[in-house]
């Protein structure tokens, strides 16, 4: 077994993250740059460091998980969500929708979903489940402080109504925070919630192998309720969605069939 194979096995045992599901070339390059940056000679030495140094381990998880996000990321897709997807889902379901942001990073996506839902429901009725593999990212959602850059695509009405400026940052108001339940969940290992009407899984599947993606499409299909919708990122269209019992409603939006 080569040293990277052993490293992957050790990481799985240490932090329960299976690197085999992530695209190998890209992941190996990223980890190699961390090994060098921290002055280690090889994967074995670096792993010994990770075992004994909490700072190194946090840095590793942080780097590995790539938390880049923003509010209303790819704004044209949010327009489609508002104008075409949600009205249909809402007509079919009289009660508020069950929504899941499944790789929520530092909160921009689930908070955007809550703000968008205020166009259809009272805040007191809105609930969004938000999950991520990275505890560090979930912790940041609780602080709720964002840079100006993270808000560039957010409609101005939401920015005015739901944020307050603190120095150079923007703090999201509690009334939005309270609509989101954050939990840790590994998409590749953990069970999914049931009867969800809208799942956002955006800008994470690009890091996964084809095998991992197939597993995920099947798990999402099971997780969605009747005619539920899967919303993916802008480079993550599903090839031949029929194979997984999905149909394309609009680019980046897939409806559950059966
Ligand atoms: C680039 S961010 C995407 C955030 C947001 N969905 C967006 O589109 O802006 C990718 C997120 O996927 C998370 N992630 C990576 N592997 C994961 C896994 N196996 N299960 C759950 N989340 C994972 C990372 O921690 C990171 O927060």
PDB file of C-alpha atoms and ligand atoms in Angstrom:
ATOM      1  CA  UNK A   1       0.000   0.000   0.000  1.00  0.00           C
ATOM      2  CA  UNK A   2       1.497   3.411  -0.876  1.00  0.00           C
ATOM      3  CA  UNK A   3       1.873   6.143   1.715  1.00  0.00           C
ATOM      4  CA  UNK A   4      -1.176   8.131   0.582  1.00  0.00           C
ATOM      5  CA  UNK A   5      -3.351   4.984   0.789  1.00  0.00           C
ATOM      6  CA  UNK A   6      -2.163   4.448   4.358  1.00  0.00           C
ATOM      7  CA  UNK A   7      -2.771   8.122   5.135  1.00  0.00           C
ATOM      8  CA  UNK A   8      -6.382   7.838   3.891  1.00  0.00           C
ATOM      9  CA  UNK A   9      -6.971   4.782   6.074  1.00  0.00           C
ATOM     10  CA  UNK A  10      -5.504   6.523   9.113  1.00  0.00           C
ATOM     11  CA  UNK A  11      -7.607   9.655   8.541  1.00  0.00           C
ATOM     12  CA  UNK A  12     -10.767   7.571   8.305  1.00  0.00           C
ATOM     13  CA  UNK A  13      -9.915   5.923  11.617  1.00  0.00           C
ATOM     14  CA  UNK A  14      -9.002   9.232  13.281  1.00  0.00           C
ATOM     15  CA  UNK A  15     -11.801  11.567  12.158  1.00  0.00           C
ATOM     16  CA  UNK A  16     -14.210   9.288  10.295  1.00  0.00           C
ATOM     17  CA  UNK A  17     -13.840  11.081   6.935  1.00  0.00           C
ATOM     18  CA  UNK A  18     -13.425   8.713   3.990  1.00  0.00           C
ATOM     19  CA  UNK A  19     -11.121  10.408   1.478  1.00  0.00           C
ATOM     20  CA  UNK A  20     -11.744   7.598  -1.022  1.00  0.00           C
ATOM     21  CA  UNK A  21     -15.006   9.330  -1.962  1.00  0.00           C
ATOM     22  CA  UNK A  22     -13.229  12.563  -2.936  1.00  0.00           C
ATOM     23  CA  UNK A  23     -11.563  13.006  -6.339  1.00  0.00           C
ATOM     24  CA  UNK A  24      -8.089  11.632  -5.796  1.00  0.00           C
ATOM     25  CA  UNK A  25      -5.871  13.928  -7.869  1.00  0.00           C
ATOM     26  CA  UNK A  26      -7.340  17.135  -6.514  1.00  0.00           C
ATOM     27  CA  UNK A  27      -7.417  15.938  -2.906  1.00  0.00           C
ATOM     28  CA  UNK A  28      -3.868  14.577  -2.972  1.00  0.00           C
ATOM     29  CA  UNK A  29      -2.580  17.862  -4.407  1.00  0.00           C
ATOM     30  CA  UNK A  30      -4.357  19.869  -1.707  1.00  0.00           C
ATOM     31  CA  UNK A  31      -3.080  17.663   1.113  1.00  0.00           C
ATOM     32  CA  UNK A  32       0.463  17.624  -0.274  1.00  0.00           C
ATOM     33  CA  UNK A  33       0.510  21.402  -0.200  1.00  0.00           C
ATOM     34  CA  UNK A  34      -0.545  21.307   3.491  1.00  0.00           C
ATOM     35  CA  UNK A  35       2.177  18.758   4.270  1.00  0.00           C
ATOM     36  CA  UNK A  36       4.784  21.057   2.717  1.00  0.00           C
ATOM     37  CA  UNK A  37       3.393  24.241   4.168  1.00  0.00           C
ATOM     38  CA  UNK A  38       3.649  22.793   7.677  1.00  0.00           C
ATOM     39  CA  UNK A  39       7.212  21.604   7.176  1.00  0.00           C
ATOM     40  CA  UNK A  40       6.611  17.838   7.162  1.00  0.00           C
ATOM     41  CA  UNK A  41       8.541  15.494   4.857  1.00  0.00           C
ATOM     42  CA  UNK A  42       5.797  13.023   3.988  1.00  0.00           C
ATOM     43  CA  UNK A  43       2.225  11.849   4.669  1.00  0.00           C
ATOM     44  CA  UNK A  44       3.342   9.567   7.509  1.00  0.00           C
ATOM     45  CA  UNK A  45       5.078  12.369   9.420  1.00  0.00           C
ATOM     46  CA  UNK A  46       2.172  14.707   8.767  1.00  0.00           C
ATOM     47  CA  UNK A  47      -0.295  12.170  10.150  1.00  0.00           C
ATOM     48  CA  UNK A  48       1.764  11.875  13.347  1.00  0.00           C
ATOM     49  CA  UNK A  49       1.496  15.665  13.604  1.00  0.00           C
ATOM     50  CA  UNK A  50      -2.275  15.612  13.055  1.00  0.00           C
ATOM     51  CA  UNK A  51      -2.696  13.047  15.822  1.00  0.00           C
ATOM     52  CA  UNK A  52      -0.951  15.135  18.435  1.00  0.00           C
ATOM     53  CA  UNK A  53      -1.673  18.739  17.456  1.00  0.00           C
ATOM     54  CA  UNK A  54      -5.266  20.010  17.599  1.00  0.00           C
ATOM     55  CA  UNK A  55      -4.355  23.163  15.675  1.00  0.00           C
ATOM     56  CA  UNK A  56      -2.977  21.108  12.781  1.00  0.00           C
ATOM     57  CA  UNK A  57      -6.018  18.851  12.785  1.00  0.00           C
ATOM     58  CA  UNK A  58      -8.451  21.792  12.707  1.00  0.00           C
ATOM     59  CA  UNK A  59      -6.434  23.355   9.900  1.00  0.00           C
ATOM     60  CA  UNK A  60      -6.554  20.066   7.983  1.00  0.00           C
ATOM     61  CA  UNK A  61     -10.339  19.669   8.325  1.00  0.00           C
ATOM     62  CA  UNK A  62     -10.886  23.284   7.449  1.00  0.00           C
ATOM     63  CA  UNK A  63      -8.738  23.108   4.347  1.00  0.00           C
ATOM     64  CA  UNK A  64     -10.196  19.810   3.276  1.00  0.00           C
ATOM     65  CA  UNK A  65     -13.795  20.908   3.477  1.00  0.00           C
ATOM     66  CA  UNK A  66     -13.505  24.125   1.389  1.00  0.00           C
ATOM     67  CA  UNK A  67     -16.098  26.321   3.043  1.00  0.00           C
ATOM     68  CA  UNK A  68     -16.331  29.078   0.406  1.00  0.00           C
ATOM     69  CA  UNK A  69     -19.911  30.283   0.126  1.00  0.00           C
ATOM     70  CA  UNK A  70     -22.030  33.393  -0.335  1.00  0.00           C
ATOM     71  CA  UNK A  71     -25.635  34.521  -0.042  1.00  0.00           C
ATOM     72  CA  UNK A  72     -27.713  33.892  -3.165  1.00  0.00           C
ATOM     73  CA  UNK A  73     -24.768  32.168  -4.846  1.00  0.00           C
ATOM     74  CA  UNK A  74     -25.490  32.128  -8.606  1.00  0.00           C
ATOM     75  CA  UNK A  75     -28.371  34.598  -8.311  1.00  0.00           C
ATOM     76  CA  UNK A  76     -30.089  33.593 -11.564  1.00  0.00           C
ATOM     77  CA  UNK A  77     -30.738  30.150 -10.046  1.00  0.00           C
ATOM     78  CA  UNK A  78     -32.377  31.759  -7.027  1.00  0.00           C
ATOM     79  CA  UNK A  79     -34.683  33.646  -9.405  1.00  0.00           C
ATOM     80  CA  UNK A  80     -35.725  30.337 -10.975  1.00  0.00           C
ATOM     81  CA  UNK A  81     -36.243  28.903  -7.499  1.00  0.00           C
ATOM     82  CA  UNK A  82     -38.463  31.832  -6.556  1.00  0.00           C
ATOM     83  CA  UNK A  83     -40.469  32.163  -9.766  1.00  0.00           C
ATOM     84  CA  UNK A  84     -40.764  28.600 -11.070  1.00  0.00           C
ATOM     85  CA  UNK A  85     -39.913  26.011  -8.461  1.00  0.00           C
ATOM     86  CA  UNK A  86     -41.316  27.264  -5.161  1.00  0.00           C
ATOM     87  CA  UNK A  87     -44.754  28.355  -6.412  1.00  0.00           C
ATOM     88  CA  UNK A  88     -45.331  24.812  -7.711  1.00  0.00           C
ATOM     89  CA  UNK A  89     -44.099  23.152  -4.552  1.00  0.00           C
ATOM     90  CA  UNK A  90     -46.174  25.466  -2.405  1.00  0.00           C
ATOM     91  CA  UNK A  91     -49.402  24.887  -4.330  1.00  0.00           C
ATOM     92  CA  UNK A  92     -49.023  21.157  -3.790  1.00  0.00           C
ATOM     93  CA  UNK A  93     -48.206  21.509  -0.102  1.00  0.00           C
ATOM     94  CA  UNK A  94     -50.490  23.774   1.878  1.00  0.00           C
ATOM     95  CA  UNK A  95     -48.298  23.674   4.973  1.00  0.00           C
ATOM     96  CA  UNK A  96     -44.793  25.228   5.053  1.00  0.00           C
ATOM     97  CA  UNK A  97     -42.219  23.237   3.120  1.00  0.00           C
ATOM     98  CA  UNK A  98     -39.632  20.912   4.610  1.00  0.00           C
ATOM     99  CA  UNK A  99     -36.332  22.329   3.311  1.00  0.00           C
ATOM    100  CA  UNK A 100     -32.812  20.939   3.757  1.00  0.00           C
ATOM    101  CA  UNK A 101     -29.533  22.704   2.968  1.00  0.00           C
ATOM    102  CA  UNK A 102     -27.282  19.663   2.900  1.00  0.00           C
ATOM    103  CA  UNK A 103     -23.748  21.131   2.708  1.00  0.00           C
ATOM    104  CA  UNK A 104     -24.505  24.415   4.400  1.00  0.00           C
ATOM    105  CA  UNK A 105     -20.966  25.574   5.134  1.00  0.00           C
ATOM    106  CA  UNK A 106     -21.022  28.795   7.195  1.00  0.00           C
ATOM    107  CA  UNK A 107     -24.754  29.425   6.781  1.00  0.00           C
ATOM    108  CA  UNK A 108     -25.106  31.618   3.701  1.00  0.00           C
ATOM    109  CA  UNK A 109     -27.238  29.073   1.822  1.00  0.00           C
ATOM    110  CA  UNK A 110     -29.739  28.115   4.564  1.00  0.00           C
ATOM    111  CA  UNK A 111     -30.108  31.762   5.641  1.00  0.00           C
ATOM    112  CA  UNK A 112     -30.736  32.718   1.988  1.00  0.00           C
ATOM    113  CA  UNK A 113     -33.411  30.032   1.834  1.00  0.00           C
ATOM    114  CA  UNK A 114     -35.123  31.448   4.928  1.00  0.00           C
ATOM    115  CA  UNK A 115     -35.066  34.982   3.504  1.00  0.00           C
ATOM    116  CA  UNK A 116     -36.494  33.785   0.211  1.00  0.00           C
ATOM    117  CA  UNK A 117     -39.232  31.846   2.009  1.00  0.00           C
ATOM    118  CA  UNK A 118     -40.374  35.060   3.721  1.00  0.00           C
ATOM    119  CA  UNK A 119     -41.873  35.923   0.323  1.00  0.00           C
ATOM    120  CA  UNK A 120     -44.272  33.024   0.792  1.00  0.00           C
ATOM    121  CA  UNK A 121     -44.670  32.440   4.547  1.00  0.00           C
ATOM    122  CA  UNK A 122     -44.469  34.237   7.887  1.00  0.00           C
ATOM    123  CA  UNK A 123     -41.122  33.873   9.598  1.00  0.00           C
ATOM    124  CA  UNK A 124     -42.795  31.979  12.438  1.00  0.00           C
ATOM    125  CA  UNK A 125     -43.753  29.226   9.966  1.00  0.00           C
ATOM    126  CA  UNK A 126     -40.380  28.786   8.282  1.00  0.00           C
ATOM    127  CA  UNK A 127     -37.981  25.962   9.220  1.00  0.00           C
ATOM    128  CA  UNK A 128     -34.834  25.028   7.319  1.00  0.00           C
ATOM    129  CA  UNK A 129     -32.648  22.090   8.281  1.00  0.00           C
ATOM    130  CA  UNK A 130     -28.969  22.805   7.588  1.00  0.00           C
ATOM    131  CA  UNK A 131     -26.171  20.252   7.818  1.00  0.00           C
ATOM    132  CA  UNK A 132     -22.457  20.004   7.086  1.00  0.00           C
ATOM    133  CA  UNK A 133     -19.601  17.648   7.864  1.00  0.00           C
ATOM    134  CA  UNK A 134     -17.507  20.477   9.330  1.00  0.00           C
ATOM    135  CA  UNK A 135     -18.130  21.465  12.964  1.00  0.00           C
ATOM    136  CA  UNK A 136     -16.004  24.580  12.507  1.00  0.00           C
ATOM    137  CA  UNK A 137     -18.280  25.860   9.730  1.00  0.00           C
ATOM    138  CA  UNK A 138     -21.396  25.134  11.778  1.00  0.00           C
ATOM    139  CA  UNK A 139     -19.927  27.092  14.708  1.00  0.00           C
ATOM    140  CA  UNK A 140     -19.538  30.126  12.413  1.00  0.00           C
ATOM    141  CA  UNK A 141     -23.215  30.013  11.456  1.00  0.00           C
ATOM    142  CA  UNK A 142     -24.020  30.696  15.097  1.00  0.00           C
ATOM    143  CA  UNK A 143     -21.885  33.848  15.152  1.00  0.00           C
ATOM    144  CA  UNK A 144     -23.569  34.902  11.908  1.00  0.00           C
ATOM    145  CA  UNK A 145     -21.020  37.559  10.897  1.00  0.00           C
ATOM    146  CA  UNK A 146     -20.312  37.988   7.170  1.00  0.00           C
ATOM    147  CA  UNK A 147     -18.103  40.107   4.955  1.00  0.00           C
ATOM    148  CA  UNK A 148     -19.543  42.573   2.472  1.00  0.00           C
ATOM    149  CA  UNK A 149     -18.340  40.277  -0.312  1.00  0.00           C
ATOM    150  CA  UNK A 150     -20.591  37.458   0.902  1.00  0.00           C
ATOM    151  CA  UNK A 151     -23.615  39.704   0.450  1.00  0.00           C
ATOM    152  CA  UNK A 152     -23.013  41.082  -3.055  1.00  0.00           C
ATOM    153  CA  UNK A 153     -25.713  38.983  -4.706  1.00  0.00           C
ATOM    154  CA  UNK A 154     -28.272  39.193  -1.925  1.00  0.00           C
ATOM    155  CA  UNK A 155     -31.292  41.345  -2.873  1.00  0.00           C
ATOM    156  CA  UNK A 156     -30.941  44.754  -1.218  1.00  0.00           C
ATOM    157  CA  UNK A 157     -34.344  44.463   0.490  1.00  0.00           C
ATOM    158  CA  UNK A 158     -33.071  41.431   2.468  1.00  0.00           C
ATOM    159  CA  UNK A 159     -29.769  43.078   3.262  1.00  0.00           C
ATOM    160  CA  UNK A 160     -31.597  46.100   4.709  1.00  0.00           C
ATOM    161  CA  UNK A 161     -34.171  44.125   6.620  1.00  0.00           C
ATOM    162  CA  UNK A 162     -32.224  41.220   8.033  1.00  0.00           C
ATOM    163  CA  UNK A 163     -28.661  42.433   8.688  1.00  0.00           C
ATOM    164  CA  UNK A 164     -26.991  44.993  10.902  1.00  0.00           C
ATOM    165  CA  UNK A 165     -23.626  46.466  10.157  1.00  0.00           C
ATOM    166  CA  UNK A 166     -20.907  45.768  12.749  1.00  0.00           C
ATOM    167  CA  UNK A 167     -17.637  47.470  11.768  1.00  0.00           C
ATOM    168  CA  UNK A 168     -16.849  46.176   8.300  1.00  0.00           C
ATOM    169  CA  UNK A 169     -19.020  43.089   8.701  1.00  0.00           C
ATOM    170  CA  UNK A 170     -22.714  42.303   8.577  1.00  0.00           C
ATOM    171  CA  UNK A 171     -24.486  40.404  11.319  1.00  0.00           C
ATOM    172  CA  UNK A 172     -27.551  38.381  10.424  1.00  0.00           C
ATOM    173  CA  UNK A 173     -30.519  39.010  12.692  1.00  0.00           C
ATOM    174  CA  UNK A 174     -31.741  36.459  15.215  1.00  0.00           C
ATOM    175  CA  UNK A 175     -35.176  36.250  13.623  1.00  0.00           C
ATOM    176  CA  UNK A 176     -33.559  34.582  10.583  1.00  0.00           C
ATOM    177  CA  UNK A 177     -31.166  32.468  12.640  1.00  0.00           C
ATOM    178  CA  UNK A 178     -34.008  31.072  14.681  1.00  0.00           C
ATOM    179  CA  UNK A 179     -35.583  29.523  11.586  1.00  0.00           C
ATOM    180  CA  UNK A 180     -32.588  27.255  10.938  1.00  0.00           C
ATOM    181  CA  UNK A 181     -31.664  24.063  12.759  1.00  0.00           C
ATOM    182  CA  UNK A 182     -27.979  23.192  12.279  1.00  0.00           C
ATOM    183  CA  UNK A 183     -26.642  19.650  12.664  1.00  0.00           C
ATOM    184  CA  UNK A 184     -23.494  17.795  11.735  1.00  0.00           C
ATOM    185  CA  UNK A 185     -24.065  15.268   8.934  1.00  0.00           C
ATOM    186  CA  UNK A 186     -21.693  13.455   6.582  1.00  0.00           C
ATOM    187  CA  UNK A 187     -23.487  13.061   3.254  1.00  0.00           C
ATOM    188  CA  UNK A 188     -21.513   9.923   2.479  1.00  0.00           C
ATOM    189  CA  UNK A 189     -22.018   8.071   5.743  1.00  0.00           C
ATOM    190  CA  UNK A 190     -24.995   9.320   7.718  1.00  0.00           C
ATOM    191  CA  UNK A 191     -28.726   8.650   7.274  1.00  0.00           C
ATOM    192  CA  UNK A 192     -30.780  11.394   5.620  1.00  0.00           C
ATOM    193  CA  UNK A 193     -33.991  13.053   6.804  1.00  0.00           C
ATOM    194  CA  UNK A 194     -37.297  11.872   5.293  1.00  0.00           C
ATOM    195  CA  UNK A 195     -40.059  13.506   3.289  1.00  0.00           C
ATOM    196  CA  UNK A 196     -38.081  16.593   2.388  1.00  0.00           C
ATOM    197  CA  UNK A 197     -39.693  18.824  -0.231  1.00  0.00           C
ATOM    198  CA  UNK A 198     -36.631  20.815  -1.277  1.00  0.00           C
ATOM    199  CA  UNK A 199     -32.999  19.713  -0.910  1.00  0.00           C
ATOM    200  CA  UNK A 200     -30.156  22.080  -1.775  1.00  0.00           C
ATOM    201  CA  UNK A 201     -26.888  20.230  -2.386  1.00  0.00           C
ATOM    202  CA  UNK A 202     -24.650  22.763  -4.027  1.00  0.00           C
ATOM    203  CA  UNK A 203     -20.938  23.043  -4.692  1.00  0.00           C
ATOM    204  CA  UNK A 204     -19.893  19.926  -2.845  1.00  0.00           C
ATOM    205  CA  UNK A 205     -20.568  17.108  -5.331  1.00  0.00           C
ATOM    206  CA  UNK A 206     -17.846  18.526  -7.597  1.00  0.00           C
ATOM    207  CA  UNK A 207     -15.308  17.213  -5.089  1.00  0.00           C
ATOM    208  CA  UNK A 208     -16.700  13.678  -5.093  1.00  0.00           C
ATOM    209  CA  UNK A 209     -15.914  10.646  -7.250  1.00  0.00           C
ATOM    210  CA  UNK A 210     -18.569   9.328  -9.659  1.00  0.00           C
ATOM    211  CA  UNK A 211     -19.216   6.449  -7.290  1.00  0.00           C
ATOM    212  CA  UNK A 212     -19.902   8.848  -4.413  1.00  0.00           C
ATOM    213  CA  UNK A 213     -22.208  10.966  -6.617  1.00  0.00           C
ATOM    214  CA  UNK A 214     -24.265   7.924  -7.594  1.00  0.00           C
ATOM    215  CA  UNK A 215     -24.640   6.968  -3.959  1.00  0.00           C
ATOM    216  CA  UNK A 216     -25.773  10.489  -3.183  1.00  0.00           C
ATOM    217  CA  UNK A 217     -28.364  10.689  -5.983  1.00  0.00           C
ATOM    218  CA  UNK A 218     -29.930   7.507  -4.629  1.00  0.00           C
ATOM    219  CA  UNK A 219     -29.904   8.775  -1.061  1.00  0.00           C
ATOM    220  CA  UNK A 220     -31.431  12.113  -2.128  1.00  0.00           C
ATOM    221  CA  UNK A 221     -34.126  10.304  -4.067  1.00  0.00           C
ATOM    222  CA  UNK A 222     -35.088   8.365  -0.932  1.00  0.00           C
ATOM    223  CA  UNK A 223     -34.934  11.459   1.213  1.00  0.00           C
ATOM    224  CA  UNK A 224     -37.329  13.483  -0.937  1.00  0.00           C
ATOM    225  CA  UNK A 225     -41.066  13.261  -0.491  1.00  0.00           C
ATOM    226  CA  UNK A 226     -43.456  12.797  -3.399  1.00  0.00           C
ATOM    227  CA  UNK A 227     -42.435  15.180  -6.238  1.00  0.00           C
ATOM    228  CA  UNK A 228     -39.764  16.800  -4.081  1.00  0.00           C
ATOM    229  CA  UNK A 229     -37.009  18.846  -5.736  1.00  0.00           C
ATOM    230  CA  UNK A 230     -33.205  18.622  -5.673  1.00  0.00           C
ATOM    231  CA  UNK A 231     -31.338  21.898  -6.284  1.00  0.00           C
ATOM    232  CA  UNK A 232     -27.658  21.447  -7.339  1.00  0.00           C
ATOM    233  CA  UNK A 233     -24.710  23.773  -7.967  1.00  0.00           C
ATOM    234  CA  UNK A 234     -23.868  25.424 -11.245  1.00  0.00           C
ATOM    235  CA  UNK A 235     -21.345  22.797 -12.402  1.00  0.00           C
ATOM    236  CA  UNK A 236     -23.183  19.845 -10.957  1.00  0.00           C
ATOM    237  CA  UNK A 237     -25.858  18.886 -13.468  1.00  0.00           C
ATOM    238  CA  UNK A 238     -26.812  15.228 -13.237  1.00  0.00           C
ATOM    239  CA  UNK A 239     -25.981  13.240 -16.361  1.00  0.00           C
ATOM    240  CA  UNK A 240     -29.010  11.147 -17.378  1.00  0.00           C
ATOM    241  CA  UNK A 241     -31.117  11.943 -14.298  1.00  0.00           C
ATOM    242  CA  UNK A 242     -33.723   9.337 -15.370  1.00  0.00           C
ATOM    243  CA  UNK A 243     -31.284   6.666 -14.217  1.00  0.00           C
ATOM    244  CA  UNK A 244     -31.892   7.838 -10.658  1.00  0.00           C
ATOM    245  CA  UNK A 245     -35.618   8.488 -11.105  1.00  0.00           C
ATOM    246  CA  UNK A 246     -35.233  12.232 -11.421  1.00  0.00           C
ATOM    247  CA  UNK A 247     -36.466  14.496 -14.212  1.00  0.00           C
ATOM    248  CA  UNK A 248     -35.041  17.883 -15.134  1.00  0.00           C
ATOM    249  CA  UNK A 249     -37.537  20.608 -14.237  1.00  0.00           C
ATOM    250  CA  UNK A 250     -35.136  23.467 -15.029  1.00  0.00           C
ATOM    251  CA  UNK A 251     -31.353  23.422 -15.346  1.00  0.00           C
ATOM    252  CA  UNK A 252     -29.991  22.695 -11.833  1.00  0.00           C
ATOM    253  CA  UNK A 253     -33.417  21.583 -10.516  1.00  0.00           C
ATOM    254  CA  UNK A 254     -34.484  17.935 -10.521  1.00  0.00           C
ATOM    255  CA  UNK A 255     -37.878  16.576  -9.590  1.00  0.00           C
ATOM    256  CA  UNK A 256     -38.353  13.198  -7.979  1.00  0.00           C
ATOM    257  CA  UNK A 257     -40.221  10.745 -10.165  1.00  0.00           C
ATOM    258  CA  UNK A 258     -42.096   7.872  -8.383  1.00  0.00           C
TER     259      UNK A 258
HETATM  260  C1  LIG B   1     -17.981  24.994  -1.139  1.00  0.00           C
HETATM  261  S1  LIG B   1     -18.972  24.676   0.276  1.00  0.00           S
HETATM  262  C2  LIG B   1     -20.597  24.884  -0.408  1.00  0.00           C
HETATM  263  C3  LIG B   1     -21.489  25.715   0.486  1.00  0.00           C
HETATM  264  C4  LIG B   1     -22.862  26.043  -0.101  1.00  0.00           C
HETATM  265  N1  LIG B   1     -23.639  24.849  -0.356  1.00  0.00           N
HETATM  266  C5  LIG B   1     -22.734  26.869  -1.359  1.00  0.00           C
HETATM  267  O1  LIG B   1     -23.046  26.364  -2.453  1.00  0.00           O
HETATM  268  O2  LIG B   1     -22.292  28.016  -1.288  1.00  0.00           O
HETATM  269  C6  LIG B   1     -18.805  22.909   0.426  1.00  0.00           C
HETATM  270  C7  LIG B   1     -19.244  22.386   1.803  1.00  0.00           C
HETATM  271  O3  LIG B   1     -19.382  20.962   1.714  1.00  0.00           O
HETATM  272  C8  LIG B   1     -19.012  20.428   2.956  1.00  0.00           C
HETATM  273  N2  LIG B   1     -18.707  18.990   2.805  1.00  0.00           N
HETATM  274  C9  LIG B   1     -17.615  18.404   2.242  1.00  0.00           C
HETATM  275  N3  LIG B   1     -17.733  17.055   2.311  1.00  0.00           N
HETATM  276  C10 LIG B   1     -18.919  16.797   2.925  1.00  0.00           C
HETATM  277  C11 LIG B   1     -19.595  15.603   3.300  1.00  0.00           C
HETATM  278  N4  LIG B   1     -19.066  14.396   3.036  1.00  0.00           N
HETATM  279  N5  LIG B   1     -20.805  15.717   3.922  1.00  0.00           N
HETATM  280  C12 LIG B   1     -21.341  16.940   4.192  1.00  0.00           C
HETATM  281  N6  LIG B   1     -20.752  18.098   3.859  1.00  0.00           N
HETATM  282  C13 LIG B   1     -19.552  18.033   3.241  1.00  0.00           C
HETATM  283  C14 LIG B   1     -17.823  21.264   3.377  1.00  0.00           C
HETATM  284  O4  LIG B   1     -17.592  21.192   4.758  1.00  0.00           O
HETATM  285  C15 LIG B   1     -18.230  22.653   2.898  1.00  0.00           C
HETATM  286  O5  LIG B   1     -18.832  23.394   3.924  1.00  0.00           O
END
